[in-house]
Amino acid sequence: MARDPRYDILFEPLAIGPVTAKNRFYQVPHCNGGGYRDPSAAAEMRGIKAQGGWGVIFTEQCEMHPTSEITPFIELRLWEDQDIPMIAKMADRMKEHGALAGIQLAYSGINGPNFYTKEVPMAPSALPIRTFTNDPVQARALDRQDIRDLRRWFVTAAKRSRTAGFDLICLYGAHGFGIFQHFLSRATNHRTDEYGGSLENRSRFVREVIADLRDAVGDSMGLTLRVSLDEITGDLGFGNAEVRDFIEMHSDLPDLWDLAHGTWEDCSGPSRFKEEAAQQDLVQGIKALTSRPVVGVGRFTSPDVMVRQIKSGILDFIGCARPSIADPFLPKKIEEGRIEDIRECIGCNICITGDMTMSISRCTQNPTFMEEWRKGWHPERMNAKGDSSSVLIIGAGPAGLEAARACAERGYDVALAEAQSEIGGRVARERLLPGLSAWGRVVDYRAYQLSQKGNVETYLNSSLTANDILQFGFENIAIATGASWRRDGVARQHVSPLPIDPALPLYTPDDLMAGSIPTGTVVLYDDDHYYMGGVLAELLVQNGATVVLVTPSAYVSDWTNNTLEQASIHRKLAMMGVDIQLNRGVVAIGADHVLTNCTYTDVTRPIPCDAVVMVASRIGNDGLYQALKARQDDWPDAGLKSVKLIGDANAPGPIAWATYAGHRYARELDEPDRGDALSFRREITALAE
Ligand code: ADP
Ligand code: SF4
């Protein structure tokens, strides 16, 4: 199919200084939890985006000098010539299909604790290091010689970047993370010399660095500057009005203005708190201040919204991080007139947890993310079909849906049986909870894909038993029957059931999602710590309950620190009037109260209430699997070759774990058993001479 002419504007080339991007799809720098530890995995991930048609592809932040690094987070490093091959590999892969390869040079200043290099951090002013973890480290102020050194280090890093094959350099001054912002902001720049005070003075450092880089590499490389649209740090912050003054004052300074939002939490806001194009008001009008092109982000997944951003003169390039993770082939699909095939980002921020937990990233929508090299998984192509021909998948939650989609893609005859009257499993229910509607895209994308395939049949209202299955004659069975929330309180505080008086009405998340919602005073006990407790507290308040949220953690929805939404959740609940009781557990449930305990002193206190909501843990629904296993002797007569338990039924986890399990099932069907071999390729640091 040909592309719709109304999207033509997205495919117009545009110059960035001395180089030209082939289209307007601009993958802004984004982390991936792999970085210097998994360089080939990270390089291949970028290469897949090149295949997918992005015009500009950037690295994650690249630490450009050992005097500033953000251990424990794993990004890239360019400290010596011996780092060049690693990033050259990435540049090569980025450029394979005509994209411009960009590197983001980061000097973290007030944000770099230097735990690894043990160097004393340097920043415009002497202040405590500003990290997520309140590290007990302070930076000293750069003196004039330090500033001269730092300028030279930028030049050296730029030259190394050119040697590695990059076309673009992004100078990082956004999210509170980059030294340029630290100079620009009065919050972090208290200097009284020519680098502090007036905006003119605070801009001096970035002017000098860009002038240096123009001399050194500007003939062949485009120089971009990434600043935050609004540093939300009280009155002293580099706010939106001052950002506009700065750009007006220096309109042609970089070859492109890259406009991010305040902190990383603001910029990568989850769909629970931020809509697509949420930054529009902050960006609007900036393009008129400069003759240079402007890129901005906003979790853009809709080509119509993208076109509007360009036609209405807000942006020149459509910046995407998460949308390019969820669908590396987003540009190609628009180009080929396959809009319906776009796998839209759901804004869950699971990808970010890979960086925050220093593991390697996952994506809920795209299970192949960061497995392109490790496992050879391609987001758009499956491996060839194996020897058998049919698969029955039981359960149409995220695991079953992804298994069905991917098995069908491989060419198997697929039957998908679902007990309920609609597909989606947990996502069909959770998408109806406050703030989670975008998560429904997990189902919508797969429902459409399945509808386009001739080799998949979906059977609703089909609650299957082992007997049914043995009569059908399918060769392979995947059991994706999900999980149920426990009523007995077993989770982390309690590894065995709590004493519970049955007189007090007790609800699980499943009950609430099924529409049974208590009123009056409700104690919500959250020993799960991800989103469910906080979301249900909202739901209860919306339904008129008075909510006391009790959690043994020091934070409400603790794990959402990793999805960058913990502060937003606490703020929202507090403003809705939820009584948040932190560092408190539950020791017993009485007839008219919940007996709580302090997690430090164990001192107990009853909270009188009309009902309790137990957000504890889940149990996999593996009954059907166990029943089939018990009849293994009957399998050969039934023509059954394999039975596998996948997703939440196997071990409950976030939705991303379920789509991954479904995808992995499809990839490995009929494949030779690898025995004890590692299931992925891995890179090991070479020993030095
Ligand atoms: P996952 O996250 O692993 O995909 P879900 O809980 O979202 O799990 O989905 C599991 C789905 O399986 C639910 O929609 C449920 O109705 C369905 N299911 C459970 N048991 C059966 C069964 N015996 N036959 C058919 N469908 C089932
Ligand atoms: Fe989007 Fe979630 Fe995938 Fe991140 S993990 S790209 S937020 S769908």
CSV table of N, CA, C and O in Angstrom, one decimal, residues 337-443:
chain,number,residue,atom,x,y,z
A,337,GLY,N,1.5,3.0,4.4
A,337,GLY,CA,0.1,3.0,4.6
A,337,GLY,C,-0.5,1.9,5.5
A,337,GLY,O,-1.6,1.4,5.2
A,338,ARG,N,0.3,1.6,6.5
A,338,ARG,CA,-0.2,0.5,7.4
A,338,ARG,C,-0.4,1.1,8.8
A,338,ARG,O,0.1,0.5,9.8
A,339,ILE,N,-1.2,2.1,8.9
A,339,ILE,CA,-1.4,2.8,10.2
A,339,ILE,C,-1.9,1.8,11.3
A,339,ILE,O,-1.5,1.9,12.4
A,340,GLU,N,-2.8,1.0,10.8
A,340,GLU,CA,-3.5,0.0,11.8
A,340,GLU,C,-2.5,-0.9,12.4
A,340,GLU,O,-2.7,-1.5,13.4
A,341,ASP,N,-1.3,-1.1,11.7
A,341,ASP,CA,-0.3,-2.0,12.2
A,341,ASP,C,0.6,-1.4,13.3
A,341,ASP,O,1.4,-2.1,13.9
A,342,ILE,N,0.4,-0.1,13.5
A,342,ILE,CA,1.3,0.5,14.5
A,342,ILE,C,1.0,-0.1,15.9
A,342,ILE,O,-0.1,-0.1,16.3
A,343,ARG,N,2.1,-0.5,16.6
A,343,ARG,CA,2.0,-1.0,17.9
A,343,ARG,C,2.2,0.2,18.9
A,343,ARG,O,3.4,0.6,19.1
A,344,GLU,N,1.1,0.8,19.3
A,344,GLU,CA,1.3,2.0,20.1
A,344,GLU,C,1.8,1.8,21.5
A,344,GLU,O,1.3,0.9,22.2
A,345,CYS,N,2.7,2.7,21.9
A,345,CYS,CA,3.2,2.7,23.3
A,345,CYS,C,2.0,2.9,24.2
A,345,CYS,O,1.1,3.7,23.9
A,346,ILE,N,1.9,2.2,25.3
A,346,ILE,CA,0.8,2.4,26.2
A,346,ILE,C,1.2,3.3,27.4
A,346,ILE,O,0.3,3.6,28.3
A,347,GLY,N,2.4,3.8,27.4
A,347,GLY,CA,2.8,4.8,28.4
A,347,GLY,C,2.9,4.2,29.8
A,347,GLY,O,2.5,4.8,30.8
A,348,CYS,N,3.3,2.9,29.9
A,348,CYS,CA,3.4,2.3,31.2
A,348,CYS,C,4.8,2.5,31.9
A,348,CYS,O,4.9,2.3,33.1
A,349,ASN,N,5.7,2.9,31.1
A,349,ASN,CA,7.1,3.2,31.6
A,349,ASN,C,7.9,1.9,32.1
A,349,ASN,O,8.8,2.1,32.9
A,350,ILE,N,7.4,0.7,31.7
A,350,ILE,CA,8.2,-0.5,32.1
A,350,ILE,C,9.6,-0.4,31.4
A,350,ILE,O,10.6,-0.8,32.0
A,351,CYS,N,9.7,0.2,30.2
A,351,CYS,CA,11.0,0.3,29.6
A,351,CYS,C,12.0,1.1,30.5
A,351,CYS,O,13.2,0.7,30.6
A,352,ILE,N,11.5,2.1,31.2
A,352,ILE,CA,12.4,2.9,32.0
A,352,ILE,C,12.8,2.1,33.2
A,352,ILE,O,13.9,2.3,33.8
A,353,THR,N,12.1,1.1,33.7
A,353,THR,CA,12.5,0.3,34.8
A,353,THR,C,13.8,-0.5,34.5
A,353,THR,O,14.5,-0.8,35.5
A,354,GLY,N,14.0,-0.7,33.3
A,354,GLY,CA,15.3,-1.4,32.9
A,354,GLY,C,16.5,-0.6,33.3
A,354,GLY,O,17.5,-1.1,33.8
A,355,ASP,N,16.4,0.7,33.1
A,355,ASP,CA,17.4,1.6,33.4
A,355,ASP,C,17.5,1.8,34.9
A,355,ASP,O,18.5,1.7,35.6
A,356,MET,N,16.3,2.0,35.5
A,356,MET,CA,16.2,2.3,37.0
A,356,MET,C,16.7,1.1,37.8
A,356,MET,O,17.2,1.3,38.9
A,357,THR,N,16.6,-0.1,37.3
A,357,THR,CA,17.0,-1.3,38.0
A,357,THR,C,18.3,-1.9,37.5
A,357,THR,O,18.7,-2.9,37.9
A,358,MET,N,18.9,-1.1,36.6
A,358,MET,CA,20.3,-1.5,36.0
A,358,MET,C,20.2,-2.9,35.5
A,358,MET,O,21.2,-3.6,35.6
A,359,SER,N,19.1,-3.3,34.9
A,359,SER,CA,19.1,-4.7,34.4
A,359,SER,C,19.2,-4.6,32.9
A,359,SER,O,20.3,-4.4,32.4
A,360,ILE,N,18.2,-4.8,32.2
A,360,ILE,CA,18.2,-4.5,30.7
A,360,ILE,C,16.7,-4.3,30.5
A,360,ILE,O,15.8,-4.9,31.1
A,361,SER,N,16.4,-3.4,29.5
A,361,SER,CA,15.0,-3.0,29.4
A,361,SER,C,14.1,-4.0,28.8
A,361,SER,O,14.5,-4.9,28.0
A,362,ARG,N,12.8,-3.9,29.1
A,362,ARG,CA,11.7,-4.6,28.5
A,362,ARG,C,10.7,-3.6,28.0
A,362,ARG,O,10.7,-2.5,28.4
A,363,CYS,N,9.9,-4.1,27.1
A,363,CYS,CA,8.7,-3.2,26.7
A,363,CYS,C,7.5,-4.1,26.7
A,363,CYS,O,7.5,-5.2,26.2
A,364,THR,N,6.4,-3.5,27.3
A,364,THR,CA,5.2,-4.3,27.4
A,364,THR,C,4.6,-4.6,26.0
A,364,THR,O,4.2,-5.7,25.8
A,365,GLN,N,4.7,-3.6,25.1
A,365,GLN,CA,4.1,-3.8,23.8
A,365,GLN,C,5.1,-4.6,22.9
A,365,GLN,O,4.6,-5.3,22.0
A,366,ASN,N,6.4,-4.3,23.0
A,366,ASN,CA,7.3,-4.9,22.1
A,366,ASN,C,8.3,-5.9,22.9
A,366,ASN,O,9.3,-5.4,23.3
A,367,PRO,N,7.9,-7.1,23.0
A,367,PRO,CA,8.7,-8.1,23.7
A,367,PRO,C,10.1,-8.3,23.1
A,367,PRO,O,11.0,-8.9,23.8
A,368,THR,N,10.4,-7.9,21.9
A,368,THR,CA,11.7,-8.1,21.3
A,368,THR,C,12.7,-7.0,21.7
A,368,THR,O,13.9,-7.1,21.4
A,369,PHE,N,12.2,-5.9,22.4
A,369,PHE,CA,13.1,-4.8,22.7
A,369,PHE,C,14.2,-5.3,23.6
A,369,PHE,O,14.0,-6.0,24.6
A,370,MET,N,15.4,-5.0,23.1
A,370,MET,CA,16.7,-5.4,23.8
A,370,MET,C,17.0,-6.9,23.7
A,370,MET,O,17.9,-7.4,24.2
A,371,GLU,N,16.2,-7.6,22.9
A,371,GLU,CA,16.5,-9.0,22.6
A,371,GLU,C,16.8,-9.2,21.1
A,371,GLU,O,17.0,-10.3,20.6
A,372,GLU,N,17.0,-8.1,20.4
A,372,GLU,CA,17.3,-8.1,19.0
A,372,GLU,C,18.6,-8.9,18.7
A,372,GLU,O,18.8,-9.7,17.8
A,373,TRP,N,19.6,-8.6,19.6
A,373,TRP,CA,20.9,-9.2,19.5
A,373,TRP,C,21.0,-10.4,20.4
A,373,TRP,O,21.5,-11.5,20.0
A,374,ARG,N,20.5,-10.3,21.6
A,374,ARG,CA,20.7,-11.4,22.6
A,374,ARG,C,20.0,-12.6,22.1
A,374,ARG,O,20.5,-13.7,22.3
A,375,LYS,N,18.8,-12.5,21.5
A,375,LYS,CA,18.0,-13.7,21.1
A,375,LYS,C,17.8,-13.7,19.6
A,375,LYS,O,17.2,-14.7,19.1
A,376,GLY,N,18.2,-12.7,18.9
A,376,GLY,CA,18.0,-12.6,17.5
A,376,GLY,C,16.5,-12.4,17.2
A,376,GLY,O,16.0,-12.7,16.1
A,377,TRP,N,15.8,-11.8,18.1
A,377,TRP,CA,14.3,-11.5,17.9
A,377,TRP,C,14.2,-10.2,17.1
A,377,TRP,O,14.7,-9.2,17.4
A,378,HIS,N,13.3,-10.3,16.0
A,378,HIS,CA,13.0,-9.1,15.2
A,378,HIS,C,11.6,-8.7,15.5
A,378,HIS,O,10.7,-9.5,15.6
A,379,PRO,N,11.4,-7.4,15.7
A,379,PRO,CA,10.0,-7.0,16.1
A,379,PRO,C,8.9,-7.3,15.0
A,379,PRO,O,7.7,-7.3,15.4
A,380,GLU,N,9.3,-7.4,13.8
A,380,GLU,CA,8.3,-7.6,12.7
A,380,GLU,C,8.4,-9.0,12.0
A,380,GLU,O,7.6,-9.3,11.2
A,381,ARG,N,9.5,-9.7,12.3
A,381,ARG,CA,9.6,-11.0,11.6
A,381,ARG,C,9.8,-12.1,12.6
A,381,ARG,O,10.6,-12.0,13.5
A,382,MET,N,9.1,-13.2,12.4
A,382,MET,CA,9.2,-14.4,13.3
A,382,MET,C,10.1,-15.4,12.6
A,382,MET,O,10.4,-15.3,11.4
A,383,ASN,N,10.6,-16.3,13.4
A,383,ASN,CA,11.4,-17.4,12.8
A,383,ASN,C,10.4,-18.3,12.0
A,383,ASN,O,9.2,-18.3,12.2
A,384,ALA,N,11.0,-19.2,11.1
A,384,ALA,CA,10.2,-20.0,10.3
A,384,ALA,C,9.4,-21.0,11.1
A,384,ALA,O,9.9,-21.4,12.2
A,385,LYS,N,8.3,-21.5,10.5
A,385,LYS,CA,7.5,-22.5,11.2
A,385,LYS,C,8.3,-23.8,11.5
A,385,LYS,O,9.1,-24.2,10.6
A,386,GLY,N,8.0,-24.5,12.6
A,386,GLY,CA,8.6,-25.7,12.9
A,386,GLY,C,7.8,-26.9,12.3
A,386,GLY,O,7.0,-26.7,11.4
A,387,ASP,N,8.1,-28.1,12.8
A,387,ASP,CA,7.5,-29.3,12.2
A,387,ASP,C,6.0,-29.5,12.5
A,387,ASP,O,5.3,-30.0,11.6
A,388,SER,N,5.6,-29.1,13.6
A,388,SER,CA,4.2,-29.4,13.9
A,388,SER,C,3.3,-28.3,13.2
A,388,SER,O,3.8,-27.4,12.6
A,389,SER,N,2.0,-28.5,13.3
A,389,SER,CA,1.2,-27.6,12.5
A,389,SER,C,0.1,-26.8,13.4
A,389,SER,O,-0.3,-25.7,13.0
A,390,SER,N,-0.3,-27.4,14.5
A,390,SER,CA,-1.4,-26.7,15.2
A,390,SER,C,-1.1,-26.4,16.7
A,390,SER,O,-0.3,-27.1,17.3
A,391,VAL,N,-1.7,-25.3,17.1
A,391,VAL,CA,-1.5,-24.8,18.5
A,391,VAL,C,-2.9,-24.4,19.1
A,391,VAL,O,-3.6,-23.7,18.4
A,392,LEU,N,-3.1,-24.9,20.3
A,392,LEU,CA,-4.3,-24.4,21.0
A,392,LEU,C,-3.8,-23.5,22.1
A,392,LEU,O,-3.0,-24.0,23.0
A,393,ILE,N,-4.3,-22.3,22.2
A,393,ILE,CA,-3.9,-21.4,23.3
A,393,ILE,C,-5.1,-21.1,24.1
A,393,ILE,O,-6.1,-20.7,23.6
A,394,ILE,N,-4.9,-21.4,25.4
A,394,ILE,CA,-6.1,-21.2,26.3
A,394,ILE,C,-5.8,-20.0,27.2
A,394,ILE,O,-4.9,-20.0,28.0
A,395,GLY,N,-6.7,-19.1,27.0
A,395,GLY,CA,-6.6,-17.8,27.8
A,395,GLY,C,-6.2,-16.7,26.9
A,395,GLY,O,-5.2,-16.8,26.2
A,396,ALA,N,-7.0,-15.7,26.8
A,396,ALA,CA,-6.7,-14.6,25.8
A,396,ALA,C,-6.3,-13.3,26.6
A,396,ALA,O,-6.8,-12.2,26.3
A,397,GLY,N,-5.5,-13.5,27.6
A,397,GLY,CA,-4.9,-12.3,28.3
A,397,GLY,C,-3.7,-11.9,27.5
A,397,GLY,O,-3.5,-12.4,26.3
A,398,PRO,N,-2.8,-11.0,28.0
A,398,PRO,CA,-1.7,-10.6,27.2
A,398,PRO,C,-0.7,-11.7,26.8
A,398,PRO,O,-0.2,-11.7,25.7
A,399,ALA,N,-0.6,-12.7,27.6
A,399,ALA,CA,0.3,-13.8,27.3
A,399,ALA,C,-0.3,-14.6,26.1
A,399,ALA,O,0.3,-14.9,25.1
A,400,GLY,N,-1.6,-15.0,26.3
A,400,GLY,CA,-2.2,-15.8,25.3
A,400,GLY,C,-2.4,-15.1,23.9
A,400,GLY,O,-2.2,-15.6,22.9
A,401,LEU,N,-2.7,-13.8,24.0
A,401,LEU,CA,-2.9,-13.0,22.8
A,401,LEU,C,-1.6,-12.9,22.0
A,401,LEU,O,-1.5,-13.0,20.8
A,402,GLU,N,-0.5,-12.6,22.8
A,402,GLU,CA,0.8,-12.4,22.1
A,402,GLU,C,1.3,-13.8,21.5
A,402,GLU,O,1.8,-13.9,20.4
A,403,ALA,N,1.0,-14.9,22.3
A,403,ALA,CA,1.4,-16.2,21.8
A,403,ALA,C,0.6,-16.5,20.5
A,403,ALA,O,1.2,-17.0,19.5
A,404,ALA,N,-0.7,-16.2,20.5
A,404,ALA,CA,-1.5,-16.5,19.3
A,404,ALA,C,-1.0,-15.7,18.1
A,404,ALA,O,-0.9,-16.2,17.0
A,405,ARG,N,-0.8,-14.4,18.4
A,405,ARG,CA,-0.3,-13.5,17.3
A,405,ARG,C,1.0,-14.0,16.7
A,405,ARG,O,1.1,-14.1,15.5
A,406,ALA,N,1.9,-14.3,17.6
A,406,ALA,CA,3.3,-14.7,17.1
A,406,ALA,C,3.3,-16.1,16.5
A,406,ALA,O,4.0,-16.3,15.5
A,407,CYS,N,2.5,-17.0,17.0
A,407,CYS,CA,2.4,-18.3,16.4
A,407,CYS,C,1.8,-18.3,15.1
A,407,CYS,O,2.2,-18.9,14.1
A,408,ALA,N,0.8,-17.4,14.9
A,408,ALA,CA,0.1,-17.3,13.6
A,408,ALA,C,1.1,-16.7,12.6
A,408,ALA,O,1.1,-17.1,11.5
A,409,GLU,N,1.8,-15.7,13.1
A,409,GLU,CA,2.8,-15.1,12.2
A,409,GLU,C,3.8,-16.2,11.7
A,409,GLU,O,4.3,-16.1,10.6
A,410,ARG,N,4.1,-17.1,12.5
A,410,ARG,CA,5.1,-18.2,12.1
A,410,ARG,C,4.4,-19.2,11.1
A,410,ARG,O,5.1,-19.9,10.5
A,411,GLY,N,3.1,-19.1,11.1
A,411,GLY,CA,2.4,-20.0,10.1
A,411,GLY,C,1.7,-21.2,10.7
A,411,GLY,O,1.2,-22.0,10.0
A,412,TYR,N,1.6,-21.2,12.0
A,412,TYR,CA,0.8,-22.3,12.6
A,412,TYR,C,-0.7,-22.1,12.5
A,412,TYR,O,-1.1,-20.9,12.4
A,413,ASP,N,-1.5,-23.2,12.5
A,413,ASP,CA,-2.9,-23.0,12.7
A,413,ASP,C,-3.2,-22.8,14.2
A,413,ASP,O,-2.8,-23.7,15.0
A,414,VAL,N,-3.8,-21.7,14.5
A,414,VAL,CA,-3.9,-21.3,15.9
A,414,VAL,C,-5.4,-21.3,16.3
A,414,VAL,O,-6.2,-20.7,15.6
A,415,ALA,N,-5.7,-21.9,17.4
A,415,ALA,CA,-7.0,-21.7,18.0
A,415,ALA,C,-6.8,-21.0,19.4
A,415,ALA,O,-5.8,-21.4,20.1
A,416,LEU,N,-7.6,-20.0,19.7
A,416,LEU,CA,-7.4,-19.2,20.9
A,416,LEU,C,-8.8,-19.4,21.7
A,416,LEU,O,-9.8,-18.9,21.1
A,417,ALA,N,-8.7,-20.0,22.8
A,417,ALA,CA,-10.0,-20.2,23.6
A,417,ALA,C,-10.0,-19.3,24.8
A,417,ALA,O,-9.0,-19.3,25.6
A,418,GLU,N,-11.1,-18.6,25.0
A,418,GLU,CA,-11.2,-17.7,26.1
A,418,GLU,C,-12.5,-18.0,26.9
A,418,GLU,O,-13.6,-18.1,26.3
A,419,ALA,N,-12.4,-18.1,28.2
A,419,ALA,CA,-13.6,-18.4,29.0
A,419,ALA,C,-14.6,-17.3,29.0
A,419,ALA,O,-15.8,-17.5,29.0
A,420,GLN,N,-14.1,-16.1,29.0
A,420,GLN,CA,-15.0,-14.9,29.1
A,420,GLN,C,-15.6,-14.6,27.7
A,420,GLN,O,-15.3,-15.1,26.7
A,421,SER,N,-16.5,-13.6,27.8
A,421,SER,CA,-17.2,-13.2,26.5
A,421,SER,C,-16.4,-12.1,25.7
A,421,SER,O,-16.8,-11.7,24.7
A,422,GLU,N,-15.2,-11.8,26.2
A,422,GLU,CA,-14.3,-10.8,25.5
A,422,GLU,C,-12.9,-11.3,25.7
A,422,GLU,O,-12.6,-11.9,26.7
A,423,ILE,N,-12.0,-10.9,24.8
A,423,ILE,CA,-10.6,-11.1,25.0
A,423,ILE,C,-10.0,-10.1,25.8
A,423,ILE,O,-10.6,-9.0,26.1
A,424,GLY,N,-8.7,-10.3,26.3
A,424,GLY,CA,-8.0,-9.3,27.0
A,424,GLY,C,-7.5,-9.7,28.4
A,424,GLY,O,-6.6,-9.2,28.9
A,425,GLY,N,-8.2,-10.7,29.0
A,425,GLY,CA,-7.8,-11.1,30.3
A,425,GLY,C,-7.7,-10.0,31.3
A,425,GLY,O,-8.6,-9.1,31.3
A,426,ARG,N,-6.7,-9.9,32.0
A,426,ARG,CA,-6.5,-8.8,33.0
A,426,ARG,C,-6.5,-7.5,32.4
A,426,ARG,O,-7.0,-6.5,33.1
A,427,VAL,N,-6.1,-7.3,31.2
A,427,VAL,CA,-6.0,-6.0,30.6
A,427,VAL,C,-7.4,-5.5,30.3
A,427,VAL,O,-7.7,-4.3,30.4
A,428,ALA,N,-8.3,-6.4,29.9
A,428,ALA,CA,-9.7,-6.0,29.7
A,428,ALA,C,-10.3,-5.4,30.9
A,428,ALA,O,-11.1,-4.5,30.8
A,429,ARG,N,-9.9,-5.9,32.1
A,429,ARG,CA,-10.4,-5.3,33.3
A,429,ARG,C,-9.6,-4.1,33.8
A,429,ARG,O,-10.2,-3.1,34.2
A,430,GLU,N,-8.3,-4.2,33.7
A,430,GLU,CA,-7.5,-3.1,34.2
A,430,GLU,C,-7.6,-1.8,33.4
A,430,GLU,O,-7.4,-0.7,33.9
A,431,ARG,N,-7.9,-2.0,32.1
A,431,ARG,CA,-8.0,-0.8,31.3
A,431,ARG,C,-9.1,0.1,31.7
A,431,ARG,O,-9.2,1.3,31.3
A,432,LEU,N,-10.1,-0.5,32.5
A,432,LEU,CA,-11.2,0.3,32.9
A,432,LEU,C,-10.9,1.1,34.3
A,432,LEU,O,-11.7,1.9,34.7
A,433,LEU,N,-9.8,0.8,34.9
A,433,LEU,CA,-9.4,1.5,36.1
A,433,LEU,C,-8.9,2.9,35.9
A,433,LEU,O,-8.5,3.2,34.8
A,434,PRO,N,-9.0,3.7,36.9
A,434,PRO,CA,-8.7,5.2,36.7
A,434,PRO,C,-7.3,5.3,36.1
A,434,PRO,O,-6.3,4.8,36.7
A,435,GLY,N,-7.2,6.0,35.0
A,435,GLY,CA,-5.9,6.4,34.4
A,435,GLY,C,-5.2,5.3,33.5
A,435,GLY,O,-4.2,5.5,32.9
A,436,LEU,N,-5.9,4.1,33.4
A,436,LEU,CA,-5.2,3.0,32.7
A,436,LEU,C,-5.8,2.7,31.4
A,436,LEU,O,-5.5,1.7,30.8
A,437,SER,N,-6.6,3.6,30.8
A,437,SER,CA,-7.3,3.2,29.6
A,437,SER,C,-6.3,3.0,28.4
A,437,SER,O,-6.5,2.1,27.6
A,438,ALA,N,-5.2,3.7,28.4
A,438,ALA,CA,-4.2,3.5,27.3
A,438,ALA,C,-3.6,2.1,27.3
A,438,ALA,O,-3.1,1.6,26.3
A,439,TRP,N,-3.7,1.5,28.4
A,439,TRP,CA,-3.1,0.1,28.5
A,439,TRP,C,-3.9,-0.9,27.7
A,439,TRP,O,-3.4,-1.9,27.3
A,440,GLY,N,-5.1,-0.5,27.3
A,440,GLY,CA,-6.0,-1.3,26.5
A,440,GLY,C,-5.4,-1.6,25.1
A,440,GLY,O,-5.7,-2.5,24.4
A,441,ARG,N,-4.4,-0.7,24.8
A,441,ARG,CA,-3.7,-0.9,23.5
A,441,ARG,C,-3.0,-2.3,23.4
A,441,ARG,O,-2.8,-2.7,22.3
A,442,VAL,N,-2.7,-2.8,24.5
A,442,VAL,CA,-2.1,-4.2,24.5
A,442,VAL,C,-3.0,-5.2,23.8
A,442,VAL,O,-2.6,-6.0,23.0
A,443,VAL,N,-4.3,-5.0,24.1
A,443,VAL,CA,-5.3,-5.9,23.5
A,443,VAL,C,-5.7,-5.4,22.1
A,443,VAL,O,-5.7,-6.2,21.2
